[in-house]
Amino acid sequence: MIYLDSNATTRPHPEVVAAILPFLSEFWHNPSSGYRAAKRVRAAIDEARGRVAALIGAEPSEIVFSGCGTEANNMALRWLARWMGADTGHFITSAIEHSAVLRPAEALEADGCGVERCGVDAAGRLDLDAFRSACGAARDAGGGFASVMWANNETGVLQPIAEACEAAKECGLAFHTDAIQAVGKVPVNVRETPVDFLSVSAHKFHGPKGVGALYVRGGTRFEPMIRGGGQEAGRRSGTENVPGIVGMGMAAELMRRQLEADGHAAVRAMRDEFEEALLARIEGTRVNGDRDRRLPGTSHISVEGCEAAGLLILLDEAGIQCSAGSACMTGKQRPSHVQIAMGIPPDRAKSSLRFGFSTFNRPGDVGAAVEALDKAVKKLRSVQGPPGMGPVEVRTL
Amino acid sequence: MIYLDSNATTRPHPEVVAAILPFLSEFWHNPSSGYRAAKRVRAAIDEARGRVAALIGAEPSEIVFSGCGTEANNMALRWLARWMGADTGHFITSAIEHSAVLRPAEALEADGCGVERCGVDAAGRLDLDAFRSACGAARDAGGGFASVMWANNETGVLQPIAEACEAAKECGLAFHTDAIQAVGKVPVNVRETPVDFLSVSAHKFHGPKGVGALYVRGGTRFEPMIRGGGQEAGRRSGTENVPGIVGMGMAAELMRRQLEADGHAAVRAMRDEFEEALLARIEGTRVNGDRDRRLPGTSHISVEGCEAAGLLILLDEAGIQCSAGSACMTGKQRPSHVQIAMGIPPDRAKSSLRFGFSTFNRPGDVGAAVEALDKAVKKLRSVQGPPGMGPVEVRTL
């Protein structure tokens, strides 16, 4: 099998698995206990916290470990809504956020919070004018907060976070970013881009599932969503997921080294080669989203005249694992909200596939994937009939 | 080292660790993905859900996996407060709950929810008359909800859950129980004791840290705390902690078998032998809490004239790991709220130790622990002077 769905989840790195094991079998003590064995466990959490902090340019004390990235988003947004007064505040976000931001936004809206979802251009990048205008309106209406994702989970398109953060701050709004797809893949530095809150998920960068983190800028007011024993300096109670945290720390360390070494150049090269070959070989294909300002491993492709559902079955049979949109959307038949926001017509949206390359792909995967996709497209078109038009002009949207 | 702190956390069972490993190294796909490899991961979650359900007599669909037991408590209480109207509702609980219930209760109180904390008797059991009266008052004031722990985390004392649940229901109150210390150790069956919500934590019964579950009775209204991709049937979003869930399932299966086989008879025998030997050998010791209605492995001991802090250091040096109260309380100098509620004087409360036996203890551990405690007590008393009185009468409190 060739795994090309690394935006859905990533294979835990063998060094991550190796780092986890002793904390299941040997160092399993409660880190809050007083005896020496427990202090060794506590030290491992401290080391992991430092590694996650280093990956995003934060201080260790600014990292709050959580049960997943979705929890990190929820704890940030709930607190911000409470801080700002949920029923009077204003929440500015984008139309292309992950459901882990959109669903909490709907819940806040139901409680009376004004929610503004700013659009994106055809390349999938936030409409900064609309965003600035919404921030200004929120300021004039009494304040609020904003959240924009660092990179989109379907297209991989990087958002103008520095500009959005600056615009929000100029209007006195607190700023959160869902950086779950970005961290570990591209440079993310909270000193250079002074966001107030930032969400991370370990399993998106070769760490284990079941652990994430929320960056909370030092000095920022914060109250917890989960209360109890006071772990994570009172910001997220519950006995720490020690194996998960240690694994996340190791994954962060490996990603930091790789980013510093070559910025995932090999992953980017495979992805680019894949797109070139695919566009050249299979007519009626195009790449969606900004091709320059994008995660190194993500490729979002439309295949004219082929429904994604059929392609996915044929690709799976041929040993290629990829997806249509996000994993969370699998099985849902409505076209992706991200593509709708980009102005992609529903027909093309339903013919879109997402490929996600990672450090575990090999150059040979590229040819195999293009070959399999070519066969699948031919098979589906032979059943469904050829595309209505000739080859679609390939543009950088 | 001899580990006698199994109320703080437990050693993951080797079969649990073995069950987890393939889900880190091989079956790491996102269970929401569409390809066949992901469906195998989904099936493993389903199996684990069935095993956790079987341990407490529930249907698999009634199990919502969470990031920890504390999260399960928080999601139940937050929802119940919201359901009942947090600023007008009434929350009846006990004075001896874990901080994972007491801290959320304080947050609800700050939001205007009336909170009644019912006391316990000298044996550490809920005052049912006070509880019934509080439930009646809540009913008369417009309704509310109640939460009583199944077993106390410091003393191991089992609470009259069937009676409390019945009393709450008679007054029309929804009923939650924090069963984190009880599940896996004593029979817990939600068909026999019809609670509406019940919290579980894997690491308390030889599962991994970082995973828990909330039982939500079928047909009970419920809205999530963490919103997003719609995992757990929309009740707790976030990519599933697959290794953790699989490990929790295996631990549940092992505990179910052991409970059915002998109800942890070996653990109970070690604990009882430990208490007998200790009371006979070390003067000024006593067992706190109801000795009959108690978890099989827990022993809460007071040692007259010896501060727990000093004993813990000496015991750790002698290779015995135990605690004073809960792990979450470690390092905090105030006497335990549980002991205060039981009417234990502050001096004796500060001289209390908790020992937690598990299936991984061996009969030889008993003698070694008593020997080490005897030496530690002698050493401390030689420094601090002998206890003010002669041997304290040993009573079943």
CSV table of N, CA and C in Angstrom, one decimal, chain A residues 14 32 83 101 139 150 157 187 189 242 248 262 266 292:
chain,number,residue,atom,x,y,z
A,14,PRO,N,9.1,5.8,13.7
A,14,PRO,CA,9.6,4.7,14.5
A,14,PRO,C,10.4,5.2,15.8
A,32,SER,N,2.3,13.2,39.1
A,32,SER,CA,2.0,14.0,40.2
A,32,SER,C,2.4,13.4,41.5
A,83,TRP,N,-14.5,35.1,27.8
A,83,TRP,CA,-13.8,36.3,28.1
A,83,TRP,C,-14.4,37.5,27.5
A,101,VAL,N,-13.3,24.2,14.3
A,101,VAL,CA,-13.5,25.6,14.6
A,101,VAL,C,-15.0,26.0,14.2
A,139,ARG,N,-14.6,45.6,16.6
A,139,ARG,CA,-14.1,46.6,17.5
A,139,ARG,C,-15.2,47.7,17.8
A,150,TRP,N,-3.8,28.3,10.0
A,150,TRP,CA,-2.5,28.6,9.4
A,150,TRP,C,-2.4,28.0,8.0
A,157,VAL,N,-3.4,25.1,1.5
A,157,VAL,CA,-3.0,26.5,1.2
A,157,VAL,C,-2.7,27.3,2.5
A,187,PRO,N,7.6,26.4,8.7
A,187,PRO,CA,8.0,27.2,9.9
A,187,PRO,C,6.9,27.9,10.5
A,189,ASN,N,6.3,30.2,13.9
A,189,ASN,CA,7.0,30.8,15.0
A,189,ASN,C,6.2,31.9,15.7
A,242,VAL,N,1.0,10.5,29.5
A,242,VAL,CA,2.5,10.6,29.5
A,242,VAL,C,3.0,9.9,28.2
A,248,MET,N,4.7,13.0,21.4
A,248,MET,CA,4.6,14.3,20.7
A,248,MET,C,5.9,15.1,20.8
A,262,ASP,N,16.2,21.0,5.8
A,262,ASP,CA,15.9,21.3,4.4
A,262,ASP,C,14.4,21.7,4.1
A,266,ALA,N,12.5,17.0,0.2
A,266,ALA,CA,12.2,15.8,-0.5
A,266,ALA,C,10.7,15.6,-0.6
A,292,ASP,N,2.0,28.0,-4.8
A,292,ASP,CA,3.2,28.4,-4.2
A,292,ASP,C,3.1,28.5,-2.7
